[in-house]
Tab-separated table of C-alpha atoms in Angstrom:
chain	number	residue	atom	x	y	z
E	138	MET	CA	-20.067	-16.232	-14.515
E	139	SER	CA	-20.030	-15.158	-18.211
E	140	SER	CA	-17.305	-16.418	-19.441
E	141	ALA	CA	-16.217	-13.171	-21.306
E	142	ALA	CA	-15.687	-11.805	-17.180
E	143	PRO	CA	-12.228	-12.583	-15.605
E	144	ARG	CA	-12.695	-14.110	-12.442
E	145	PHE	CA	-10.899	-12.979	-9.427
E	146	ASP	CA	-8.370	-14.580	-7.445
E	147	ARG	CA	-5.148	-14.317	-5.133
E	148	GLY	CA	-3.660	-11.878	-7.487
E	149	HIS	CA	-6.573	-8.949	-6.539
E	150	THR	CA	-5.297	-9.655	-3.010
E	151	ASP	CA	-1.561	-9.090	-3.763
E	152	ASP	CA	-3.568	-5.572	-5.976
E	153	LEU	CA	-5.338	-4.224	-3.074
E	154	MET	CA	-2.105	-4.103	-1.086
E	155	THR	CA	-0.489	-2.205	-3.560
E	156	PHE	CA	-4.104	0.047	-3.886
E	157	LEU	CA	-3.863	0.493	0.322
E	158	ALA	CA	-0.633	1.729	0.471
E	159	ALA	CA	-0.835	4.123	-2.071
E	160	SER	CA	-4.032	5.485	-0.934
E	161	PRO	CA	-3.015	6.879	2.724
E	162	SER	CA	-6.032	9.775	1.818
E	163	PRO	CA	-9.453	10.128	0.414
E	164	TYR	CA	-7.643	12.144	-2.382
E	165	HIS	CA	-5.242	9.356	-2.908
E	166	ALA	CA	-7.592	6.884	-3.237
E	167	VAL	CA	-9.761	9.070	-5.931
E	168	ALA	CA	-6.114	9.435	-7.983
E	169	ASN	CA	-5.357	6.070	-8.073
E	170	THR	CA	-9.596	4.562	-8.763
E	171	ALA	CA	-9.379	6.980	-11.610
E	172	ALA	CA	-6.178	5.923	-13.225
E	173	ARG	CA	-7.124	2.530	-13.251
E	174	LEU	CA	-10.683	3.445	-14.810
E	175	GLU	CA	-8.560	5.349	-17.430
E	176	LYS	CA	-6.596	2.156	-18.069
E	177	ALA	CA	-10.070	-0.048	-18.674
E	178	GLY	CA	-10.766	3.121	-20.998
E	179	PHE	CA	-12.766	5.312	-18.700
E	180	ARG	CA	-12.388	9.673	-19.904
E	181	LYS	CA	-13.116	12.030	-17.383
E	182	VAL	CA	-16.232	14.573	-17.623
E	183	GLU	CA	-16.266	17.745	-16.011
E	184	GLU	CA	-19.461	18.617	-14.127
E	185	THR	CA	-19.011	22.488	-15.349
E	186	ASP	CA	-19.047	20.906	-19.251
E	187	ALA	CA	-22.392	20.033	-21.210
E	188	TRP	CA	-22.394	16.269	-21.387
E	189	ASP	CA	-22.879	13.923	-24.106
E	190	GLY	CA	-24.824	10.343	-24.544
E	191	THR	CA	-22.285	8.927	-26.002
E	192	THR	CA	-21.435	5.154	-25.339
E	193	GLY	CA	-18.278	3.956	-23.051
E	194	GLY	CA	-17.437	4.791	-19.738
E	195	LYS	CA	-16.803	7.966	-17.839
E	196	TYR	CA	-16.209	9.286	-14.370
E	197	VAL	CA	-16.625	12.364	-12.122
E	198	VAL	CA	-14.149	13.364	-9.809
E	199	ARG	CA	-15.352	15.367	-6.648
E	200	GLY	CA	-12.921	16.186	-4.006
E	201	GLY	CA	-12.197	12.440	-2.314
E	202	ALA	CA	-15.292	11.407	-4.324
E	203	ILE	CA	-15.616	9.802	-7.493
E	204	ILE	CA	-18.536	8.416	-9.655
E	205	ALA	CA	-17.899	6.020	-12.739
E	206	TRP	CA	-20.959	5.079	-15.405
E	207	TYR	CA	-20.354	2.938	-18.659
E	208	VAL	CA	-22.770	3.038	-21.130
E	209	PRO	CA	-23.226	0.463	-23.532
E	210	GLU	CA	-24.338	0.020	-26.703
E	211	GLY	CA	-27.913	-0.120	-26.816
E	212	ALA	CA	-29.017	1.796	-23.697
E	213	THR	CA	-31.992	3.985	-23.933
E	214	PRO	CA	-32.537	6.712	-21.640
E	215	HIS	CA	-34.615	4.780	-19.263
E	216	THR	CA	-32.309	1.674	-19.094
E	217	PRO	CA	-31.675	0.909	-15.082
E	218	PHE	CA	-28.385	1.350	-13.237
E	219	ARG	CA	-26.749	-1.208	-11.594
E	220	ILE	CA	-24.657	0.521	-9.187
E	221	VAL	CA	-22.152	-0.710	-6.594
E	222	GLY	CA	-21.450	1.900	-3.360
E	223	ALA	CA	-18.543	2.463	-1.309
E	224	HIS	CA	-16.686	5.411	0.330
E	225	THR	CA	-13.166	6.597	0.367
E	226	ASP	CA	-12.670	7.624	3.907
E	227	SER	CA	-11.492	6.185	7.115
E	228	PRO	CA	-11.103	7.196	10.898
E	229	ASN	CA	-7.641	9.174	11.069
E	230	LEU	CA	-5.954	12.002	13.226
E	231	ARG	CA	-6.630	15.496	10.663
E	232	VAL	CA	-4.139	18.750	10.947
E	233	LYS	CA	-5.874	21.627	12.441
E	234	PRO	CA	-5.731	25.036	10.213
E	235	GLN	CA	-2.945	26.414	12.730
E	236	PRO	CA	-1.408	23.197	12.979
E	237	ASP	CA	1.890	24.546	14.604
E	238	PHE	CA	2.592	24.090	18.963
E	239	GLY	CA	4.515	22.659	21.210
E	240	ARG	CA	5.591	22.052	25.044
E	241	GLU	CA	8.889	21.092	26.909
E	242	GLY	CA	11.338	21.518	24.311
E	243	TRP	CA	9.135	19.328	21.973
E	244	ARG	CA	7.647	19.805	18.723
E	245	GLN	CA	4.123	18.905	17.704
E	246	VAL	CA	1.177	18.891	15.146
E	247	ALA	CA	-2.429	19.976	16.306
E	248	VAL	CA	-4.748	17.061	14.799
E	249	GLU	CA	-8.195	16.718	15.176
E	250	ILE	CA	-10.310	13.243	15.538
E	251	TYR	CA	-11.449	12.730	12.153
E	252	GLY	CA	-14.727	9.965	12.854
E	253	GLY	CA	-14.878	7.530	15.145
E	254	PRO	CA	-10.806	5.552	15.083
E	255	LEU	CA	-9.878	3.425	18.053
E	256	LEU	CA	-7.402	5.875	19.434
E	257	ASN	CA	-4.944	3.455	21.198
E	258	SER	CA	-4.413	2.119	17.553
E	259	TRP	CA	-2.345	5.116	17.147
E	260	LEU	CA	-0.344	5.195	20.032
E	261	ASP	CA	3.398	4.445	19.614
E	262	ARG	CA	3.304	4.106	15.745
E	263	ASP	CA	5.519	5.441	13.000
E	264	LEU	CA	2.914	7.715	11.064
E	265	GLY	CA	3.371	9.592	8.342
E	266	LEU	CA	1.351	12.655	6.849
E	267	ALA	CA	-0.826	12.791	3.377
E	268	GLY	CA	-3.604	14.737	1.662
E	269	ARG	CA	-3.894	17.311	-0.785
E	270	LEU	CA	-2.763	21.157	-0.669
E	271	THR	CA	-4.727	23.764	-2.284
E	272	LEU	CA	-2.658	26.280	-4.260
E	273	ARG	CA	-3.491	30.217	-4.619
E	274	ASP	CA	-4.473	29.682	-8.149
E	275	GLY	CA	-7.359	26.762	-7.122
E	276	SER	CA	-4.979	24.119	-8.454
E	277	HIS	CA	-4.652	21.139	-5.958
E	278	ARG	CA	-1.310	18.940	-5.538
E	279	LEU	CA	-1.382	15.673	-3.525
E	280	VAL	CA	1.326	14.825	-1.170
E	281	ASN	CA	1.917	11.849	0.688
E	282	VAL	CA	5.488	11.456	3.410
E	283	ASP	CA	5.151	8.122	3.465
E	284	ARG	CA	7.740	7.433	5.737
E	285	PRO	CA	8.097	8.048	9.466
E	286	VAL	CA	8.049	11.402	10.756
E	287	LEU	CA	5.121	11.929	13.664
E	288	ARG	CA	4.341	10.091	16.333
E	289	VAL	CA	1.553	9.989	19.581
E	290	PRO	CA	3.796	8.421	22.115
E	291	GLN	CA	2.523	6.832	25.499
E	292	LEU	CA	2.854	7.469	28.866
E	293	ALA	CA	5.491	4.840	30.235
E	294	ILE	CA	4.251	2.390	32.515
E	295	HIS	CA	5.860	3.743	35.748
E	296	LEU	CA	4.187	6.617	35.191
E	297	ASP	CA	0.497	4.788	34.912
E	298	ARG	CA	0.467	1.987	37.438
E	299	GLY	CA	-3.062	1.581	36.607
E	300	VAL	CA	-3.098	1.731	32.682
E	301	ASN	CA	-3.743	-2.135	32.041
E	302	ASP	CA	-6.894	-2.021	34.439
E	303	GLY	CA	-8.332	0.254	31.818
E	304	MET	CA	-6.837	3.594	29.696
E	305	LYS	CA	-8.887	6.732	29.630
E	306	LEU	CA	-7.375	8.903	26.542
E	307	GLU	CA	-7.993	12.677	26.076
E	308	ARG	CA	-8.556	13.626	22.552
E	309	GLN	CA	-7.122	16.921	22.972
E	310	ARG	CA	-3.988	16.367	25.321
E	311	HIS	CA	-3.058	12.922	24.577
E	312	MET	CA	-3.607	12.687	20.731
E	313	GLN	CA	-1.424	15.363	19.418
E	314	PRO	CA	1.806	13.892	17.645
E	315	ILE	CA	4.983	14.907	18.189
E	316	TRP	CA	7.718	15.184	14.743
E	317	GLY	CA	10.424	16.992	16.832
E	318	LEU	CA	12.714	19.110	18.781
E	319	GLY	CA	13.549	22.533	19.319
E	320	GLU	CA	11.408	26.149	19.248
E	321	VAL	CA	8.054	26.196	17.241
E	322	HIS	CA	7.618	28.597	14.387
E	323	GLU	CA	4.385	29.138	12.647
E	324	GLY	CA	4.393	28.132	9.279
E	325	ASP	CA	7.161	25.041	10.204
E	326	LEU	CA	4.647	22.391	8.814
E	327	VAL	CA	3.356	24.094	5.586
E	328	SER	CA	6.543	24.383	4.626
E	329	PHE	CA	7.827	21.164	5.256
E	330	VAL	CA	4.999	19.693	3.195
E	331	ALA	CA	4.912	21.981	0.510
E	332	GLU	CA	8.528	21.095	-0.195
E	333	GLU	CA	7.514	17.647	-0.263
E	334	ALA	CA	5.123	18.306	-2.718
E	335	GLY	CA	7.389	20.589	-4.529
E	336	VAL	CA	5.573	23.289	-4.764
E	337	ASP	CA	6.727	26.968	-2.681
E	338	ALA	CA	5.041	27.045	0.485
E	339	GLU	CA	3.984	30.841	-0.096
E	340	ASP	CA	1.678	29.222	-3.151
E	341	VAL	CA	-0.197	27.414	-0.452
E	342	ALA	CA	-3.497	28.475	0.197
E	343	GLY	CA	-4.853	25.841	2.042
E	344	TRP	CA	-4.338	22.222	3.351
E	345	ASP	CA	-6.626	18.932	4.017
E	346	LEU	CA	-3.740	16.637	5.400
E	347	MET	CA	-4.202	13.949	7.870
E	348	VAL	CA	-1.898	11.150	9.787
E	349	HIS	CA	-1.692	7.909	8.486
E	350	ALA	CA	-0.024	4.507	9.809
E	351	VAL	CA	3.450	3.791	7.524
E	352	GLU	CA	3.735	0.121	7.672
E	353	ALA	CA	3.076	-2.035	4.769
E	354	PRO	CA	-0.365	-4.261	4.473
E	355	ALA	CA	1.171	-8.109	4.638
E	356	TYR	CA	-0.425	-11.573	4.874
E	357	LEU	CA	-0.437	-12.640	8.245
E	358	GLY	CA	-1.080	-16.291	9.982
E	359	ARG	CA	0.953	-19.707	9.185
E	360	ASP	CA	-0.645	-20.122	5.811
E	361	ARG	CA	-1.100	-16.336	4.930
E	362	GLU	CA	-5.086	-17.133	5.178
E	363	LEU	CA	-5.359	-13.986	6.948
E	364	LEU	CA	-4.626	-9.851	5.365
E	365	ALA	CA	-3.882	-7.179	7.617
E	366	GLY	CA	-3.476	-3.640	6.832
E	367	PRO	CA	-4.267	-0.031	7.165
E	368	ARG	CA	-7.815	1.480	6.102
E	369	MET	CA	-9.671	-1.419	4.580
E	370	ASP	CA	-12.446	0.589	5.924
E	371	ASN	CA	-13.802	1.249	3.419
E	372	LEU	CA	-10.402	1.134	0.809
E	373	ILE	CA	-11.306	-2.897	0.502
E	374	SER	CA	-15.247	-2.215	-0.988
E	375	VAL	CA	-13.564	0.750	-3.392
E	376	HIS	CA	-10.874	-1.272	-4.791
E	377	ALA	CA	-13.378	-4.588	-5.539
E	378	CYS	CA	-15.893	-1.915	-6.820
E	379	VAL	CA	-13.316	-0.248	-9.957
E	380	ALA	CA	-12.043	-3.645	-10.041
E	381	ALA	CA	-15.878	-5.104	-10.957
E	382	LEU	CA	-16.879	-2.023	-13.145
E	383	ALA	CA	-13.623	-2.312	-15.362
E	384	ALA	CA	-14.245	-5.799	-16.434
E	385	VAL	CA	-17.688	-5.284	-16.923
E	386	SER	CA	-17.207	-2.513	-19.301
E	387	ALA	CA	-15.227	-4.814	-21.382
E	388	LEU	CA	-18.687	-7.062	-21.533
E	389	PRO	CA	-21.128	-6.999	-24.597
E	390	ASP	CA	-24.966	-6.568	-24.073
E	391	LEU	CA	-25.001	-5.396	-20.761
E	392	PRO	CA	-28.513	-4.895	-19.455
E	393	TYR	CA	-28.428	-2.444	-17.361
E	394	ILE	CA	-25.604	0.345	-16.740
E	395	PRO	CA	-23.072	-0.163	-14.389
E	396	VAL	CA	-22.414	2.714	-11.814
E	397	LEU	CA	-19.441	2.873	-9.367
E	398	ALA	CA	-19.841	5.535	-6.434
E	399	ALA	CA	-17.358	6.353	-4.338
E	400	PHE	CA	-18.362	8.819	-1.477
E	401	ASP	CA	-16.272	10.664	1.176
E	402	HIS	CA	-17.136	11.479	4.379
E	403	GLU	CA	-19.053	8.469	5.797
E	404	GLU	CA	-16.820	8.185	8.621
E	405	ASN	CA	-19.176	11.607	9.827
E	406	GLY	CA	-22.538	11.250	8.592
E	407	SER	CA	-22.221	11.728	4.916
E	408	GLU	CA	-23.323	14.997	5.294
E	409	ALA	CA	-21.187	16.806	2.639
E	410	ASP	CA	-21.377	17.990	-0.671
E	411	THR	CA	-18.716	14.497	-1.409
E	412	GLY	CA	-20.964	12.397	0.620
E	413	ALA	CA	-23.698	10.015	0.265
E	414	HIS	CA	-26.277	12.768	1.375
E	415	GLY	CA	-25.067	15.359	-0.918
E	416	PRO	CA	-26.481	15.635	-4.906
E	417	LEU	CA	-23.369	14.251	-6.321
E	418	LEU	CA	-25.179	10.545	-7.096
E	419	GLY	CA	-28.158	12.154	-8.478
E	420	ASN	CA	-27.105	14.861	-10.365
E	421	VAL	CA	-24.768	12.196	-12.148
E	422	LEU	CA	-27.180	9.522	-12.820
E	423	GLU	CA	-30.471	12.467	-13.636
E	424	ARG	CA	-27.606	13.935	-16.332
E	425	SER	CA	-26.769	10.399	-17.920
E	426	VAL	CA	-30.416	10.056	-18.603
E	427	TYR	CA	-30.971	13.082	-20.077
E	428	ALA	CA	-27.518	13.540	-21.581
E	429	ARG	CA	-29.116	10.592	-23.687
E	430	GLY	CA	-32.296	12.200	-24.522
E	431	GLY	CA	-34.448	11.186	-21.675
E	432	GLY	CA	-36.611	13.260	-19.488
E	433	TYR	CA	-38.404	13.369	-16.088
E	434	GLU	CA	-39.976	10.277	-16.886
E	435	ASP	CA	-36.883	8.184	-18.180
E	436	LYS	CA	-35.360	9.058	-14.908
E	437	ALA	CA	-37.975	7.636	-12.874
E	438	ARG	CA	-38.561	4.817	-14.668
E	439	ALA	CA	-34.575	4.277	-14.650
E	440	LEU	CA	-34.253	4.426	-10.813
E	441	ALA	CA	-37.227	2.502	-10.123
E	442	GLY	CA	-35.676	-0.680	-12.273
E	443	SER	CA	-32.593	0.069	-10.275
E	444	VAL	CA	-30.513	-1.887	-7.742
E	445	CYS	CA	-27.636	-0.538	-5.318
E	446	LEU	CA	-24.816	-2.709	-3.341
E	447	SER	CA	-24.096	-0.846	-0.448
E	448	SER	CA	-20.547	-2.603	0.256
E	449	ASP	CA	-18.873	-1.702	3.708
E	450	VAL	CA	-17.099	-3.698	5.761
E	451	GLY	CA	-18.362	-5.628	8.828
E	452	HIS	CA	-17.632	-7.503	12.025
E	453	ALA	CA	-15.947	-10.979	11.782
E	454	VAL	CA	-16.748	-13.177	14.948
E	455	HIS	CA	-14.163	-12.003	17.292
E	456	PRO	CA	-12.662	-15.088	19.164
E	457	ASN	CA	-12.040	-13.352	22.683
E	458	TYR	CA	-14.815	-11.360	22.654
E	459	SER	CA	-18.013	-14.071	20.689
E	460	GLU	CA	-20.257	-13.258	23.650
E	461	ARG	CA	-20.299	-9.348	21.735
E	462	HIS	CA	-22.069	-11.278	18.558
E	463	ASP	CA	-25.506	-12.536	17.832
E	464	PRO	CA	-25.659	-15.973	19.082
E	465	THR	CA	-26.760	-17.421	15.529
E	466	HIS	CA	-24.987	-15.260	13.326
E	467	HIS	CA	-21.089	-15.523	13.226
E	468	PRO	CA	-19.322	-14.333	10.125
E	469	ARG	CA	-15.695	-15.854	10.004
E	470	PRO	CA	-12.585	-14.687	7.655
E	471	ASN	CA	-12.512	-15.933	3.936
E	472	GLY	CA	-16.624	-17.781	4.652
E	473	GLY	CA	-17.207	-15.183	1.685
E	474	PRO	CA	-18.827	-11.409	1.803
E	475	ILE	CA	-21.161	-10.912	4.241
E	476	LEU	CA	-24.744	-9.591	3.890
E	477	LYS	CA	-25.916	-6.937	6.371
E	478	VAL	CA	-29.098	-6.432	7.950
E	479	ASN	CA	-31.353	-4.492	10.772
E	480	VAL	CA	-34.474	-4.227	11.106
E	481	ASN	CA	-34.205	-0.207	11.826
E	482	GLN	CA	-32.850	0.685	8.559
E	483	ARG	CA	-29.323	1.046	9.890
E	484	TYR	CA	-28.851	-1.504	6.721
E	485	ALA	CA	-30.913	-1.055	4.109
E	486	THR	CA	-31.232	-4.717	3.219
E	487	ASP	CA	-34.828	-6.263	3.139
E	488	GLY	CA	-35.929	-10.119	1.741
E	489	SER	CA	-35.678	-8.578	-2.064
E	490	GLY	CA	-31.992	-7.325	-1.613
E	491	ARG	CA	-31.206	-10.927	-0.370
E	492	ALA	CA	-32.616	-12.539	-3.131
E	493	VAL	CA	-30.592	-10.284	-5.412
E	494	PHE	CA	-26.994	-10.626	-3.660
E	495	ALA	CA	-27.747	-14.355	-3.299
E	496	ALA	CA	-28.026	-14.701	-7.260
E	497	ALA	CA	-25.163	-12.453	-7.563
E	498	CYS	CA	-23.200	-14.944	-5.210
E	499	GLU	CA	-24.320	-17.939	-6.649
E	500	LYS	CA	-23.262	-17.045	-10.302
E	501	ALA	CA	-20.393	-15.744	-9.514
E	502	GLY	CA	-19.498	-19.433	-7.002
E	503	VAL	CA	-18.433	-17.773	-4.130
E	504	PRO	CA	-19.454	-18.356	-0.509
E	505	TRP	CA	-21.883	-15.621	1.425
E	506	GLN	CA	-22.576	-14.821	5.204
E	507	SER	CA	-25.003	-13.265	7.151
E	508	PHE	CA	-24.578	-10.513	9.705
E	509	VAL	CA	-27.167	-9.170	12.514
E	510	SER	CA	-26.197	-7.321	15.545
E	511	ASN	CA	-26.954	-8.622	18.595
E	512	ASN	CA	-29.836	-7.234	20.113
E	513	ASP	CA	-27.893	-5.376	22.698
E	514	MET	CA	-25.233	-3.355	21.110
E	515	PRO	CA	-26.241	-0.704	18.991
E	516	CYS	CA	-25.576	-1.042	15.404
E	517	GLY	CA	-23.602	0.897	12.889
E	518	THR	CA	-24.975	2.118	9.273
E	519	THR	CA	-23.444	2.645	5.783
E	520	ILE	CA	-24.252	4.741	3.205
E	521	GLY	CA	-26.754	1.988	2.272
E	522	PRO	CA	-30.263	3.742	3.657
E	523	ILE	CA	-28.857	7.334	2.778
E	524	THR	CA	-28.826	5.690	-1.103
E	525	ALA	CA	-32.493	4.126	-0.700
E	526	ALA	CA	-34.139	7.106	0.947
E	527	ARG	CA	-32.538	9.926	-1.183
E	528	HIS	CA	-32.688	8.429	-4.422
E	529	GLY	CA	-35.806	5.777	-4.284
E	530	ILE	CA	-33.086	2.401	-5.288
E	531	THR	CA	-33.529	-0.841	-3.574
E	532	THR	CA	-30.422	-0.890	-1.746
E	533	VAL	CA	-28.691	-3.903	0.039
E	534	ASP	CA	-26.007	-3.754	2.019
E	535	ILE	CA	-23.379	-6.022	1.939
E	536	GLY	CA	-19.243	-6.218	2.613
E	537	VAL	CA	-16.337	-7.754	4.139
E	538	ALA	CA	-15.806	-9.641	7.221
E	539	CYS	CA	-13.219	-7.943	9.770
E	540	LEU	CA	-11.449	-7.364	12.774
E	541	SER	CA	-10.321	-4.451	14.230
E	542	MET	CA	-12.713	-1.910	12.536
E	543	HIS	CA	-11.876	1.404	12.778
E	544	SER	CA	-8.297	0.549	14.504
E	545	ALA	CA	-5.271	2.091	12.375
E	546	ARG	CA	-4.235	-1.427	11.053
E	547	GLU	CA	-6.955	-3.750	10.409
E	548	LEU	CA	-7.661	-7.594	9.430
E	549	CYS	CA	-9.389	-9.632	7.393
E	550	GLY	CA	-9.008	-13.072	5.653
E	551	SER	CA	-7.332	-12.992	2.690
E	552	GLU	CA	-9.470	-14.814	0.226
E	553	ASP	CA	-12.787	-12.319	0.966
E	554	PRO	CA	-11.422	-9.234	-0.999
E	555	HIS	CA	-11.526	-11.290	-4.332
E	556	HIS	CA	-14.946	-13.242	-3.643
E	557	LEU	CA	-16.459	-9.716	-3.194
E	558	ALA	CA	-15.035	-8.646	-6.285
E	559	ASN	CA	-16.541	-11.847	-8.259
E	560	ALA	CA	-19.799	-11.104	-6.598
E	561	LEU	CA	-19.696	-7.413	-7.276
E	562	VAL	CA	-18.873	-8.430	-11.159
E	563	ALA	CA	-21.667	-10.790	-11.203
E	564	PHE	CA	-23.958	-8.129	-9.831
E	565	LEU	CA	-22.878	-5.734	-12.701
E	566	GLU	CA	-23.822	-7.905	-15.056
E	567	GLY	CA	-27.276	-8.326	-14.392
C-alpha cells in the first residue's frame, strides 16, 4: 500500500460499532456518511444545480442513497472511475400508513415486512423506532427513538407445545409489535414520533419509519475475535467504503476517479430511484464527465476503463449446518474479505475481476477467500450484476463473511472489517 495511505486496524472496527449504532435507518446511514465526507473535505452538490468541473471531493444525496466522488488534479474528461458499491438498507419491520391499532386492551403498531428478514430474530427484543419525517414544506427531519418502546412478544410454550418442533410465523398476524396499553387513538404514533423529533404533529405530511433492535454492537468471544451487531448487511461495507474514499482523497497523483455508491432498496430488488437499478449512479458519472468538458465519446471511454467492487456480506461456513455450504469453499471469520462467484451471474465476478481483487488484497497485505454456493442451494444476489449490466462496467462481487445474515443481530469476525477497508483503499489507489 502507498506510504501516504493510512492502514486501518482494530480501531476501524471500534469505529464501525459507533457507525452501526448511529445508523438505524438508511437515512441515518447516509447522514453519517455525509458527515464523514464533509470532515474529509468533500462538499455536497445538488442534483438541481449546474455542476462545475473543479477538482476535489463532491457528493450527492437522494433519500437513502449517496454517491460521492473525488476528482484529482490532472483528471481528464475520459479518466476512468474506480467504484466501491454497497447498500444502506437492511431487512426489518416498517411502519404502515395507518399505524395505530390494537386488540384486547393492547396498543399496537401496524408494520409491513421489508426485505427478507429472519422473522424469529425480531421476537422478544427491545425495539426502537427510527427513520425520517416529511414536513408540509417538503423538508425532512430525521428521528431516532433509540430506547425500548416496542416489542413483538412470542407466544408462551404452554400455549404452543410444539413450537420447538417447528415455528411458523404469519407475517400479518404474528409480527405486529405492542407499544402500550389502553385505548387506540388515531394519530398517537405520529404525535409521539413528532415530539421526539422536535416538530409539531400537524406539520408532518409523511413518514418513512422502521423498527430497530436497541441492543448495542459488541465484541464476542474469549478473545473478542467476533463482532455482533445490527445491520451489518450492509453497513459494514458502507462504513469501509467511506473510510477508503476519504483515505485516498488525500493522496496525490491518483490515476482514477474514486467513487462511493451506496444505494437504498437492495433488499427488495433495487427497483427504485435510489436503487442500483435506478438512474442515480449513471447520471452522476455522466454529469461528472460533462462538467469536465467531455462528451459522449469521453463518457464511453471512461466507463470502458472503469471497475466496480460491489461489496456486500456473504456467508461464513456455519458450524452447525456445514452441509449447507459448498464442500470445497468454507469462508471463515477473520480469513479476510471474500470473493463471491456465481456462473449464473447472481454475482458479477469473472476471472478478470478475480485478478483485480487479488491484486488489491496483495497490495494491501490482507488475506482473502472465495465463496460459491452449494449447487443444491439457491444463490442470493447483489447490486453487482445490476451495476455491470446497467453501466457496462467491469464489476467484482466481494464482502465480509458472516453468520445470521438477515437477522436483527448478525455476527462476523472482528478483524474482517478493517481487512475489507484496507483492500478497498488499495483498489481505489489503482
